[in-house]
Amino acid sequence: MLTNAQFSATGVDERRRILRDEIDAGPAPGLVAYVEGVAAGWVRVGPRVRQPRLERTRAFASVSEQPWDDASVWAVTCFATRREHRGEGVATALLDAAIPFAREGGARVLEAYPIDPEAGRRPTANSLFHGVLSSFLTAGFREVGRSRPDRVVVAFDLRE
């Protein structure tokens, strides 16, 4: 949610305080998946206006159909799955839960920025935190456009 400059200017304790403030202000900035009572994964999902870094990312800003100041547009921006739970469908379950969470939070559109590993470019492990295109398409998102072959903007109309 922080710009690069903001991230660099803050320490771990300050970033924890910023996250705690965001949690306290609500809505929660994400969802946690549990397996047998232990956290197995996380998805960041919330109002896009609360994630100013997105607007500054040309790969997204140049392609999105939605105005950047529209608080009814929410975004799914990152996934994290504990190593021992990878390949078990944790990210899929988190994405499936993010859709009604956004709808119940008042979102009109849910946007995301996945990687398309089929676009000829082999994704790095670090880039996969955005999620993969096929997961979003299976969940009912539609492709809005691409800033380059492997960088996709997708959207889910929550009014339907």
XYZ file of C-alpha atoms in Angstrom:
160
model
C 0.000 0.000 0.000
C 3.009 2.279 0.379
C 4.877 3.874 -2.476
C 8.532 2.869 -2.877
C 9.637 6.181 -1.335
C 7.296 5.731 1.647
C 8.420 2.140 2.147
C 12.083 3.156 2.069
C 11.469 6.005 4.523
C 9.837 3.779 7.149
C 11.158 1.029 9.347
C 9.510 -2.243 10.270
C 7.920 -0.819 13.426
C 6.444 2.126 11.515
C 5.063 -0.189 8.812
C 3.496 -2.372 11.508
C 1.838 0.717 12.999
C 0.531 1.770 9.556
C -0.934 -1.706 8.999
C -2.455 -1.739 12.489
C -4.034 1.683 11.834
C -5.471 0.384 8.566
C -6.904 -2.675 10.317
C -8.408 -0.527 13.063
C -9.988 1.859 10.528
C -11.598 -1.050 8.651
C -12.414 -2.777 6.502
C -9.757 -5.387 7.133
C -7.089 -5.103 4.405
C -7.114 -8.796 3.625
C -8.141 -12.306 4.477
C -6.214 -15.140 6.125
C -6.725 -18.818 5.289
C -6.286 -21.359 8.066
C -5.526 -25.053 7.817
C -6.173 -26.938 11.037
C -6.085 -23.697 13.026
C -2.755 -22.475 11.602
C -2.429 -19.556 9.171
C -1.685 -21.012 5.728
C -2.092 -18.010 3.439
C -3.096 -14.387 2.969
C -4.695 -12.265 0.266
C -4.617 -8.471 0.206
C -8.047 -7.223 -0.844
C -9.593 -3.852 -0.187
C -10.479 -0.454 -1.580
C -8.066 0.438 -4.346
C -7.870 4.065 -3.139
C -6.182 2.765 0.022
C -3.383 1.293 -2.089
C -1.813 4.383 -3.735
C 1.092 2.391 -5.137
C -1.288 0.845 -7.703
C -2.030 4.154 -9.412
C 1.698 4.798 -9.744
C 2.282 1.435 -11.402
C 2.071 2.147 -15.132
C 1.399 -1.515 -15.907
C -1.951 -1.127 -14.135
C -2.819 2.563 -14.437
C -2.568 2.588 -18.210
C -4.963 -0.343 -18.596
C -7.633 -0.078 -15.873
C -11.095 0.964 -17.022
C -11.940 2.456 -13.639
C -11.178 5.966 -12.321
C -8.430 5.801 -9.690
C -10.343 7.917 -7.169
C -13.408 5.621 -7.168
C -13.710 4.117 -3.678
C -16.160 1.487 -4.953
C -13.337 -0.202 -6.871
C -11.502 -2.745 -4.764
C -8.337 -4.607 -5.677
C -6.775 -7.998 -5.033
C -3.069 -7.237 -5.028
C -1.093 -10.020 -3.427
C -1.170 -13.576 -2.205
C 1.142 -15.331 0.191
C 0.952 -19.053 0.890
C 3.148 -20.854 3.385
C 5.531 -23.195 1.615
C 4.073 -26.337 3.203
C 0.600 -25.463 1.855
C 1.508 -24.573 -1.725
C -0.305 -26.657 -4.308
C -3.221 -27.314 -1.942
C -5.590 -24.670 -3.336
C -5.055 -22.088 -0.604
C -4.762 -19.167 -3.062
C -7.877 -20.334 -4.921
C -9.826 -20.491 -1.656
C -8.612 -17.004 -0.742
C -9.645 -15.594 -4.121
C -13.053 -17.281 -3.827
C -13.482 -15.661 -0.384
C -12.269 -12.237 -1.593
C -15.188 -11.856 -4.012
C -18.028 -11.912 -1.443
C -15.821 -10.003 1.031
C -15.496 -7.148 -1.471
C -19.201 -7.261 -2.367
C -20.211 -7.145 1.318
C -17.771 -4.261 1.837
C -19.595 -2.174 -0.770
C -17.338 -2.747 -3.769
C -18.836 -2.293 -7.223
C -15.845 -3.743 -9.098
C -13.039 -6.017 -7.948
C -9.854 -5.579 -9.957
C -6.630 -7.623 -9.953
C -3.264 -7.660 -11.699
C -2.196 -11.272 -12.266
C 0.687 -12.681 -14.260
C 0.035 -14.717 -17.414
C 2.691 -17.460 -17.374
C 1.444 -18.667 -20.774
C 2.448 -15.391 -22.463
C 5.891 -16.647 -23.415
C 7.793 -15.089 -20.546
C 8.729 -17.372 -17.675
C 7.550 -15.687 -14.479
C 9.913 -15.331 -11.554
C 8.873 -16.758 -8.208
C 8.771 -13.181 -6.869
C 6.245 -12.074 -9.507
C 3.747 -14.823 -8.703
C 2.524 -13.066 -5.559
C 0.118 -11.242 -7.903
C -1.574 -14.544 -8.740
C -1.886 -16.219 -12.122
C -4.364 -15.263 -14.824
C -6.006 -18.693 -15.114
C -7.095 -18.594 -11.450
C -8.844 -15.276 -11.946
C -10.540 -16.327 -15.176
C -11.788 -19.518 -13.515
C -13.215 -17.397 -10.669
C -15.211 -15.332 -13.172
C -12.989 -12.295 -13.737
C -12.741 -10.904 -17.271
C -9.603 -9.608 -18.899
C -9.600 -5.816 -19.221
C -6.267 -5.450 -20.993
C -2.509 -5.890 -20.908
C 0.318 -3.436 -20.534
C 2.674 -6.123 -21.858
C 2.060 -9.757 -22.834
C 2.446 -11.188 -19.319
C 0.944 -8.301 -17.251
C -2.843 -8.454 -17.163
C -5.556 -6.338 -15.580
C -8.734 -8.265 -14.810
C -12.048 -7.154 -13.328
C -15.080 -8.742 -11.703
C -18.355 -6.786 -11.777
C -19.863 -7.325 -8.339
C -23.266 -5.924 -9.288
C -24.100 -8.963 -11.421
